[in-house]
Short mmCIF file of C-alpha atoms and ligand atoms in Angstrom, two decimals:
data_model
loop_
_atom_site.label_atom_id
_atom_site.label_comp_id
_atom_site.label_asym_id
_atom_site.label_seq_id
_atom_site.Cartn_x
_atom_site.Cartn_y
_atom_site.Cartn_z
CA UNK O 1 0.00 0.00 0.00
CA UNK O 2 1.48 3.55 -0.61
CA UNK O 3 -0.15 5.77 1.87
CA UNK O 4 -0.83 9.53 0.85
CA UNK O 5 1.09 10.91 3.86
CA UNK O 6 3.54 9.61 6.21
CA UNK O 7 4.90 12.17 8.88
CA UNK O 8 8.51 12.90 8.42
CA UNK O 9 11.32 11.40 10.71
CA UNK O 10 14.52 12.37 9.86
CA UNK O 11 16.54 10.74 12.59
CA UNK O 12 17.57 13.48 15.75
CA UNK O 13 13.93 13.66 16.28
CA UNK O 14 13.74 10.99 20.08
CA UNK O 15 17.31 12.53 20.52
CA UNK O 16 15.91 15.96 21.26
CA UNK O 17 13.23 14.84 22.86
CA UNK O 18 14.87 13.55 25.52
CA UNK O 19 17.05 15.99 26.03
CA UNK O 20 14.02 18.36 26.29
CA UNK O 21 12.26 15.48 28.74
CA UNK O 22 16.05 15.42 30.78
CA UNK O 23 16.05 19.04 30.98
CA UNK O 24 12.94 19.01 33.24
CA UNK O 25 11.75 22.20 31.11
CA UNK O 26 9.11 20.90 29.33
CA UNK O 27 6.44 23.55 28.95
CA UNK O 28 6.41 26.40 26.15
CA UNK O 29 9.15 28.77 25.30
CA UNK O 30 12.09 26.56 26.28
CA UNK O 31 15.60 25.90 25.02
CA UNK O 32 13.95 24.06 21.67
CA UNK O 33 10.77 26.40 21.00
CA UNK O 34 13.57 29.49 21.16
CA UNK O 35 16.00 27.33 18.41
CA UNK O 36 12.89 26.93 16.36
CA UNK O 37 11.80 30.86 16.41
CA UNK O 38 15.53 31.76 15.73
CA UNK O 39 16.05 29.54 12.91
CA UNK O 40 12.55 31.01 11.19
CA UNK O 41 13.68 34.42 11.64
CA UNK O 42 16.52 33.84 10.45
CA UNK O 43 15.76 31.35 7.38
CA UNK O 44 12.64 33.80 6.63
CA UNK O 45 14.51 37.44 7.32
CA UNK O 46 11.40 38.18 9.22
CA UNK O 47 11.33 40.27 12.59
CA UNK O 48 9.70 37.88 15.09
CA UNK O 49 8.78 33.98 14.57
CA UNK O 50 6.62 32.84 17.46
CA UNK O 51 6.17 28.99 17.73
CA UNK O 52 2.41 27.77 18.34
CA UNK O 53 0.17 24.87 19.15
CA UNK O 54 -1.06 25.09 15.49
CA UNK O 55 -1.09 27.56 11.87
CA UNK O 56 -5.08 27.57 13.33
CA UNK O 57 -4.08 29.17 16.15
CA UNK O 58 -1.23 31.22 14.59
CA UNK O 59 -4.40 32.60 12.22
CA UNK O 60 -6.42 33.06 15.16
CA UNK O 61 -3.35 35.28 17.21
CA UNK O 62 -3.26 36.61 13.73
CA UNK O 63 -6.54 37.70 13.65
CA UNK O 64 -6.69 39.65 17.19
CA UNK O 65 -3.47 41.37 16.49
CA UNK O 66 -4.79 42.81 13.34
CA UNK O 67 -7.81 44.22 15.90
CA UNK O 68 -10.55 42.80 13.35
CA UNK O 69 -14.09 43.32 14.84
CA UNK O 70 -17.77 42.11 14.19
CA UNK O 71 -18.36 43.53 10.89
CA UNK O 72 -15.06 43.97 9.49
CA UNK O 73 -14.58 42.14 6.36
CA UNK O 74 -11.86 39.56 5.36
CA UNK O 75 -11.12 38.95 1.68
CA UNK O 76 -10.10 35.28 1.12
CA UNK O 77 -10.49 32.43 -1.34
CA UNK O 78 -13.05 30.18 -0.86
CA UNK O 79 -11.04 27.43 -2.47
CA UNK O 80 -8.74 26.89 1.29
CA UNK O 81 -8.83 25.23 4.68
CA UNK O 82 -11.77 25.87 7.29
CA UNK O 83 -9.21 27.51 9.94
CA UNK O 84 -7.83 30.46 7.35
CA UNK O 85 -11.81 31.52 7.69
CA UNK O 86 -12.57 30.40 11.33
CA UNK O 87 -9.49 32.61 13.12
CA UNK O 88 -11.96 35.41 11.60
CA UNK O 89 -15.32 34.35 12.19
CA UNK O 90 -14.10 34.16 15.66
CA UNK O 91 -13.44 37.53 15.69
CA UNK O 92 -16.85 38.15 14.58
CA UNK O 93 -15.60 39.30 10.99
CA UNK O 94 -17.69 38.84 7.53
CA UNK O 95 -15.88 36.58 5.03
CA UNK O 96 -16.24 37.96 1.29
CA UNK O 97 -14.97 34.72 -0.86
CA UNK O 98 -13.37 35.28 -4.13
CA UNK O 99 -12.31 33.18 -7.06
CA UNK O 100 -8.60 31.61 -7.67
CA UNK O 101 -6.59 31.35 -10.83
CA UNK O 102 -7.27 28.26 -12.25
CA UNK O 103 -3.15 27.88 -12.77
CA UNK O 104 -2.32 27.98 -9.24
CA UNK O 105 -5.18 28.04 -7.68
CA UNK O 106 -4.35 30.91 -5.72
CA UNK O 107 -6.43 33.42 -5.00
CA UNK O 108 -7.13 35.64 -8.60
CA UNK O 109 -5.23 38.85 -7.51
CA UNK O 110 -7.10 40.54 -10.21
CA UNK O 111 -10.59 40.19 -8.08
CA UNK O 112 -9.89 41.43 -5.25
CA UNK O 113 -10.22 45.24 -5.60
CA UNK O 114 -13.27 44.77 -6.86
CA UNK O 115 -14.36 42.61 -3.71
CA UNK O 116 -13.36 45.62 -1.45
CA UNK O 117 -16.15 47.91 0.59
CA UNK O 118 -15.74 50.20 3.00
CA UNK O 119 -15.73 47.72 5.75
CA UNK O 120 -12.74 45.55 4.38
CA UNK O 121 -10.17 45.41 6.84
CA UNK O 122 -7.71 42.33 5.60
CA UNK O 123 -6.86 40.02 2.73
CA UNK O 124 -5.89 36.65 3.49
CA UNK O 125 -3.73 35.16 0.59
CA UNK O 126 -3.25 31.37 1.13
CA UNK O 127 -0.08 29.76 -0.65
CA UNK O 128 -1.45 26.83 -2.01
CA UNK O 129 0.54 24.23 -2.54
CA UNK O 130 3.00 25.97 -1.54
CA UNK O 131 3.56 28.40 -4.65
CA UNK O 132 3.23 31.77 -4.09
CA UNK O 133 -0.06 33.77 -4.52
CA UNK O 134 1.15 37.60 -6.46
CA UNK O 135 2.10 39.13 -3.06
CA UNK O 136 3.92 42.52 -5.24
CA UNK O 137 -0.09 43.17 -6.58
CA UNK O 138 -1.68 42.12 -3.04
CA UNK O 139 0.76 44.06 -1.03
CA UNK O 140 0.08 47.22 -3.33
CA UNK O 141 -3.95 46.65 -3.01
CA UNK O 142 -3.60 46.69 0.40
CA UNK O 143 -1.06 49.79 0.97
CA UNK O 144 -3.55 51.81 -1.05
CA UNK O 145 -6.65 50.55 0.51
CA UNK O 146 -5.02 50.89 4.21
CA UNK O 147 -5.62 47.02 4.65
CA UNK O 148 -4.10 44.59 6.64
CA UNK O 149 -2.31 41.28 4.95
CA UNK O 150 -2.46 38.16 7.03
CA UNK O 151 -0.51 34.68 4.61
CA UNK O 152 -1.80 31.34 5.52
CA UNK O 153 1.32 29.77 4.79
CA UNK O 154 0.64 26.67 5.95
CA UNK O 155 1.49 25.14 3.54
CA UNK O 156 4.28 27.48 2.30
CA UNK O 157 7.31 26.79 4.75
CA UNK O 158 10.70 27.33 2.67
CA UNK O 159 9.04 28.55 -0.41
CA UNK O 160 9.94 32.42 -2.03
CA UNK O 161 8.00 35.07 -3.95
CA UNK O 162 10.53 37.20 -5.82
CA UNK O 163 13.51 35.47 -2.97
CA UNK O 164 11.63 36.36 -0.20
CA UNK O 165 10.36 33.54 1.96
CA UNK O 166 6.44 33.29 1.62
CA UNK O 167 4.59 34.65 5.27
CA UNK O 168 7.04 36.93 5.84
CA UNK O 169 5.86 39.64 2.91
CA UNK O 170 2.46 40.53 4.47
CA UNK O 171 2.01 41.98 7.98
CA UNK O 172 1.45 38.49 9.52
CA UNK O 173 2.31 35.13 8.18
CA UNK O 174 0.98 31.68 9.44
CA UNK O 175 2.44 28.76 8.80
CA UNK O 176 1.91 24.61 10.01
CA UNK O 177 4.26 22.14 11.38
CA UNK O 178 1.06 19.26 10.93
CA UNK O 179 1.79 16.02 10.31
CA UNK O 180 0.48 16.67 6.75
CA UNK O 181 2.69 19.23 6.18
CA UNK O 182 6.62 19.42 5.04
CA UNK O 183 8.00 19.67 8.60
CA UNK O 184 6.57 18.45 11.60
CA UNK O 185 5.80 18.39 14.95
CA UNK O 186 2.45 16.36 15.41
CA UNK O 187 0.28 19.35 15.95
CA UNK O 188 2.12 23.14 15.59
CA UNK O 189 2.39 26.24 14.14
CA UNK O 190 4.15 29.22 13.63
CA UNK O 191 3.45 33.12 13.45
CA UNK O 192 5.90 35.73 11.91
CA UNK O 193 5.46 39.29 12.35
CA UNK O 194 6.80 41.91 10.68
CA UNK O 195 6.24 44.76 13.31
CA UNK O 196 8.10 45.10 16.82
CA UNK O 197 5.34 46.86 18.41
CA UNK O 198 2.91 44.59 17.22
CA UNK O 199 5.95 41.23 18.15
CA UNK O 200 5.53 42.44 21.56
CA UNK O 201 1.74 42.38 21.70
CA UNK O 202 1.58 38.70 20.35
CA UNK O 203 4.40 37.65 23.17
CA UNK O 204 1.26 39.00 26.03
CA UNK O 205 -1.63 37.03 24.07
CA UNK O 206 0.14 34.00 23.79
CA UNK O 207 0.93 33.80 27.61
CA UNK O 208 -2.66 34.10 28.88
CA UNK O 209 -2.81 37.87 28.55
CA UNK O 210 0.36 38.32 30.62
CA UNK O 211 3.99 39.80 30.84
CA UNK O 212 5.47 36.45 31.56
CA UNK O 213 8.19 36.74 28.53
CA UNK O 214 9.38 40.24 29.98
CA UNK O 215 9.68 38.47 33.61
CA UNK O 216 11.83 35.92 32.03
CA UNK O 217 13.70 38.27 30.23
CA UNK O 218 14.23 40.13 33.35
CA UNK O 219 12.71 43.30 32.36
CA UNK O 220 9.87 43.34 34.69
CA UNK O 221 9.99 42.41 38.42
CA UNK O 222 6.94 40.13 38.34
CA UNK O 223 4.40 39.29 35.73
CA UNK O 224 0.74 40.47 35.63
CA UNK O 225 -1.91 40.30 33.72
CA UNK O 226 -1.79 43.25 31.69
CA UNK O 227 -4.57 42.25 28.05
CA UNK O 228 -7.10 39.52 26.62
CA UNK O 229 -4.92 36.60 25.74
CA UNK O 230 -5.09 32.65 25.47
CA UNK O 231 -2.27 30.24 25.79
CA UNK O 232 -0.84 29.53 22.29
CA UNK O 233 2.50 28.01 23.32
CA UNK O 234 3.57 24.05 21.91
CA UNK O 235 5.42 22.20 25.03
CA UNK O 236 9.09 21.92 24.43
CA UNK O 237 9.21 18.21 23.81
CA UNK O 238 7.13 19.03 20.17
CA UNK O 239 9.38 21.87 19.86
CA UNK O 240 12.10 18.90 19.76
CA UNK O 241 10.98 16.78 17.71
CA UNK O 242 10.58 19.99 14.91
CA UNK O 243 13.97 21.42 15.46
CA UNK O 244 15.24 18.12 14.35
CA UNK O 245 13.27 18.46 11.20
CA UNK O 246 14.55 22.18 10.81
CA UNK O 247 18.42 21.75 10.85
CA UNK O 248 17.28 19.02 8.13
CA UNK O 249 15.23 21.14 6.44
CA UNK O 250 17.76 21.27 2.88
CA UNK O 251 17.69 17.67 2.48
CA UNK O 252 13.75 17.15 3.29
CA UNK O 253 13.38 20.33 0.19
CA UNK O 254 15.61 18.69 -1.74
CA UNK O 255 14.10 15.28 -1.32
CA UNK O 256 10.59 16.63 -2.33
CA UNK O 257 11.47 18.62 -5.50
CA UNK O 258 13.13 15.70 -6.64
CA UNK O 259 9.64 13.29 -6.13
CA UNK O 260 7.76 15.95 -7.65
CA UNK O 261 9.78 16.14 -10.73
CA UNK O 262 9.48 12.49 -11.43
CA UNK O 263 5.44 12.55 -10.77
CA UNK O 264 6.27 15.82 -13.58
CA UNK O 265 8.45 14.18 -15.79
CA UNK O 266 6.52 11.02 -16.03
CA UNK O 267 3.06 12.41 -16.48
CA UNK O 268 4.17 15.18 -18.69
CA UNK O 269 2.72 12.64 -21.45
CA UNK O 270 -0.53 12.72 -20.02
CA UNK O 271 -0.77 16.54 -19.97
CA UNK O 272 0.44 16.46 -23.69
CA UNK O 273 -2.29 14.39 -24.97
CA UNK O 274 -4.65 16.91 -23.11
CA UNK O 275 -5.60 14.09 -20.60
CA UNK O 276 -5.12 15.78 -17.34
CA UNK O 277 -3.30 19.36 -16.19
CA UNK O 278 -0.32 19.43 -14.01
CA UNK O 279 0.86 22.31 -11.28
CA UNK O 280 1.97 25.34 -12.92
CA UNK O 281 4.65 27.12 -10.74
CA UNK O 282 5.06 30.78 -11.98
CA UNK O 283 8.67 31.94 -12.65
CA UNK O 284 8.94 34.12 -9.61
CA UNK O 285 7.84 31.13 -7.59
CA UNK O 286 10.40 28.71 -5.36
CA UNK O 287 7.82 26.28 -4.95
CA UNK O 288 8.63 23.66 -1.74
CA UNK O 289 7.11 20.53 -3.43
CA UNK O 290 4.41 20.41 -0.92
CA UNK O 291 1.91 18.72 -3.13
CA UNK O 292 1.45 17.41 -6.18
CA UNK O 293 -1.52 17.33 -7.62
CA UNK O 294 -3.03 16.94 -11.21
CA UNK O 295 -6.77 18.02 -12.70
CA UNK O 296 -8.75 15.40 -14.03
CA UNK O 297 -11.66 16.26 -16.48
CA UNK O 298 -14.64 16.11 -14.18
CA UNK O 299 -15.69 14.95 -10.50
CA UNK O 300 -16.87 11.43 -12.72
CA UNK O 301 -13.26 10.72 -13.53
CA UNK O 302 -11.52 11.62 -10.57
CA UNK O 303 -14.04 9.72 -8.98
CA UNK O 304 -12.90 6.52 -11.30
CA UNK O 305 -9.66 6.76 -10.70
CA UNK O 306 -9.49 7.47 -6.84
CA UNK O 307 -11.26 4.07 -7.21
CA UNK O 308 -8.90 2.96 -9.69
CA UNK O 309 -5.76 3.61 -7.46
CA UNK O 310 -7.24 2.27 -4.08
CA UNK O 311 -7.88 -1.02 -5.95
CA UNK O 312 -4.35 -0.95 -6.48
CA UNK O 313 -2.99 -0.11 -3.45
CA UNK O 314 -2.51 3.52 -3.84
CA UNK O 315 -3.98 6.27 -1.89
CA UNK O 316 -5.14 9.62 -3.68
CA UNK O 317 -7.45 12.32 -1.81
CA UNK O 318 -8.53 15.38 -2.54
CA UNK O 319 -9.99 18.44 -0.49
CA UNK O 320 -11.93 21.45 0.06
CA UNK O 321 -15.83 21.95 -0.03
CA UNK O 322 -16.02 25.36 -1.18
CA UNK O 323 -16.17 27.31 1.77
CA UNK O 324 -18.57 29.64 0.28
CA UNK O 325 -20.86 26.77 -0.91
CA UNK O 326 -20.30 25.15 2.93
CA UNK O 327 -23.14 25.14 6.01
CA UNK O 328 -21.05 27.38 7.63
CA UNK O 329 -19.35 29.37 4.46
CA UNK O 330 -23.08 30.22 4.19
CA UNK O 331 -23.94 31.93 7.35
CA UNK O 332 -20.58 33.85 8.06
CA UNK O 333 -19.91 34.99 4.34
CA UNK O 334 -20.40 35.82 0.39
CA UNK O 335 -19.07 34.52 -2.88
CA UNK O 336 -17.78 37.90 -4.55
CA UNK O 337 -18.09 37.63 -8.30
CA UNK O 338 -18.50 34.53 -10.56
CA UNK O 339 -17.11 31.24 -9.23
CA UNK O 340 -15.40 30.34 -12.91
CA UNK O 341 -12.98 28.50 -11.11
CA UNK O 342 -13.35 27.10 -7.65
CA UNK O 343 -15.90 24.94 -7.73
CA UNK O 344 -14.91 23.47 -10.47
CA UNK O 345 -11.27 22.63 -9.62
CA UNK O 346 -12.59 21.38 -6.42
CA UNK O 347 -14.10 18.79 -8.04
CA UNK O 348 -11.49 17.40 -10.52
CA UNK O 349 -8.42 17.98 -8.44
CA UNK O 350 -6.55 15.00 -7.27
CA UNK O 351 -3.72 14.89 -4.60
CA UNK O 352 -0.70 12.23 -5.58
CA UNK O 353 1.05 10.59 -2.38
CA UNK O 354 4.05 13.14 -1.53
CA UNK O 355 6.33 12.41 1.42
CA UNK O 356 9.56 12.64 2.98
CA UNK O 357 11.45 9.46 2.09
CA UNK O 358 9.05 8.46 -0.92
CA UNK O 359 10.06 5.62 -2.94
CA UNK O 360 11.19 6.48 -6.89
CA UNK O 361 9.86 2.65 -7.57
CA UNK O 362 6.43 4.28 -5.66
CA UNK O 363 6.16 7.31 -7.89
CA UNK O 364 6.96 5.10 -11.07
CA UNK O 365 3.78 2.57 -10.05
CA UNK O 366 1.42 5.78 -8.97
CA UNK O 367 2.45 7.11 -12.47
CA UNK O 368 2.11 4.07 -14.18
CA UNK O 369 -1.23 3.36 -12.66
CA UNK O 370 -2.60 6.80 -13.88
CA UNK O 371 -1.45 6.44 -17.22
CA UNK O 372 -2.92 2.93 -17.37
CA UNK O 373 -6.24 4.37 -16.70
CA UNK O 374 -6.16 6.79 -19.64
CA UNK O 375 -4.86 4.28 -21.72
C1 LIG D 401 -2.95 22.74 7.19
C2 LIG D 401 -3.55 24.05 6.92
C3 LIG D 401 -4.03 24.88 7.94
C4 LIG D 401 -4.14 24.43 9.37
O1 LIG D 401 -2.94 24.04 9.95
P1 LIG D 401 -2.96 23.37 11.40
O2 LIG D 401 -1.52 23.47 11.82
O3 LIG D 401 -3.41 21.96 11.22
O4 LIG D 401 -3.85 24.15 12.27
C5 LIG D 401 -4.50 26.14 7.61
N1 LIG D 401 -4.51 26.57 6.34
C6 LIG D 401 -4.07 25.80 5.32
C7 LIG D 401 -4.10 26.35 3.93
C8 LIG D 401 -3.58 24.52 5.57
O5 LIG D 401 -3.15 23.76 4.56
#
């Protein structure tokens, strides 16, 4: 059976651990969590990189620090995970849903000054895939509209726009150490923030509303409760297990790119006989290889051969409901414009199993498979 996902391991990972268990400083913000914030400011040239339990709650952090209210509105695509439109509904904030380029499937940067009001107070770009969404035209929408820019890079961790690391161009960027994602640490997240003022205010959220990271720094005598907050911090041991995955992080890229050029080097065929469509990754794109995916003709065929590949002991999802066309997408927002797009690839896009450590001899019998089926 090849599975869609397996979590990666690269080795250090029970070393660290231990060493965090041996330490007896196993709660948030110890020796591991501070490696891991260091090495994402530093890898991403960003101010501040705060470690947290998840990129849901790194959205959600993301959310309060941008101060939206009930009845802002958030500009997103509808074609994304729940949590990029939760962490605003939360804040009691009016999702307007627009369309995504049918090449990426990032949000259509082209659509989203038209989805503006007078109540728009942030655009959420979401690096899908982890290819960049047009962050130059986004950024400039939002200088001239006075709007806040929050990436859910989730899925985006060591990827560049124009050589700048993706969720560290807007004002707050989001990204996921899932198991499903690139690098790991069960459950965890990350937030990077651009201003100091602002790097300060996230430290007092994520400790329960308090000073508590000024106490330890020794710049305040005792620690109070000084603003609303919640407890966003991972324990150390997860923190661990990730920095292990971090100081790795070269040869996990590396080994991705090089599985997703032989799923695009071997289906290239099918994409020349106008079968199916493979990822497109736009020249001022470093794409991470966090999926690859290709677009079948119609929710009928990828139906088929989902089937088709389970029978033969390969697994191949897919995902995202619309959120706009959801229970909830319903109640807490609006589609803005025509959906040309979303719907559309939501229902012919299929995910190919992409991991850390996959087997060439794995890709060849996925491929191999697939073009079997159109044959
Ligand atoms: C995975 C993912 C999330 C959520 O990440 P968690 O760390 O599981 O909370 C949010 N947005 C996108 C686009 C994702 O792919």
């Amino acid at each position: 059976m090849i599975d869609f996902n397996v979590p990666p391991f690269v080795g250090r990972e029970t070393e660290y651990m231990k060493q965090a268990i041996e330490s007896r400083k196993i709660c948030g913000d110890g020796s591991f969590t501070k490696k891991c914030n260091s090495w994402i400011e530093e890898k991403t040239g960003t101010r501040r990189a705060l470690l947290t339990t998840s990129c849901t709650q790194a959205l959600e952090l993301a959310a309060i620090l941008a101060d939206i209210k009930p009845g802002d509105e958030v500009i997103m695509p509808s074609y994304t995970f729940v949590s990029t439109a939760n962490a605003f509904v939360l804040r009691g904030a009016k999702l307007v849903f627009t369309d995504i380029r049918p090449d990426t499937k990032n949000i259509d940067e082209n659509l989203i000054e038209d989805a503006i009001t007078d109540k728009t107070k942030a655009i959420v770009p979401v690096h899908y895939a982890g290819v960049g969404c047009e962050m130059d035209k986004i950024t400039d929408i939002a200088r001239r509209h006075n709007l806040i820019v929050v990436e859910d890079a989730a899925q985006g961790v060591m990827a560049e726009y124009k050589g700048r690391a993706l969720g560290s161009i807007g004002d707050y960027g989001c990204f996921s150490f899932h198991e499903t994602k690139n690098y790991s640490m069960g459950e965890g997240g990350a937030i990077l923030i651009k201003d100091g003022a602002k790097a300060e205010e996230a430290e007092i959220i994520r400790e329960k509303g308090t000073d508590r990271s000024r106490f330890l720094r020794g710049q305040v005598d005792k620690y109070s409760w000084v603003s609303m907050g919640s407890s966003y911090l991972p324990s150390d041991m997860n923190a661990a297990y990730l920095y292990a995955q971090l100081e790795e992080a070269d040869k996990i890229n590396d080994n991705r790119l090089r599985s997703w050029e032989m799923y695009r080097e071997r289906l290239q065929c099918l994409e020349d006989e106008g079968k199916v469509k493979l990822p497109v990754i736009p020249q001022e794109c470093k794409h991470n290889a966090h999926m690859f995916y290709i677009v079948t003709d119609s929710l009928e065929e990828r139906t088929k051969l989902i089937k088709h590949l389970k029978e033969n002991g390969v697994l191949a999802v897919f995902h995202y409901v619309p959120l706009h066309s959801a229970k909830a997408g319903l109640k807490y927002g609006r589609f803005h414009g025509e959906d040309k797009y979303t719907t559309s690839i939501a229902n012919s896009l299929l995910r190919l199993p992409m991991y850390y450590g996959l087997e060439e001899a794995d890709i060849e019998k996925v491929c191999e498979l697939i073009k079997g089926f159109y044959r």
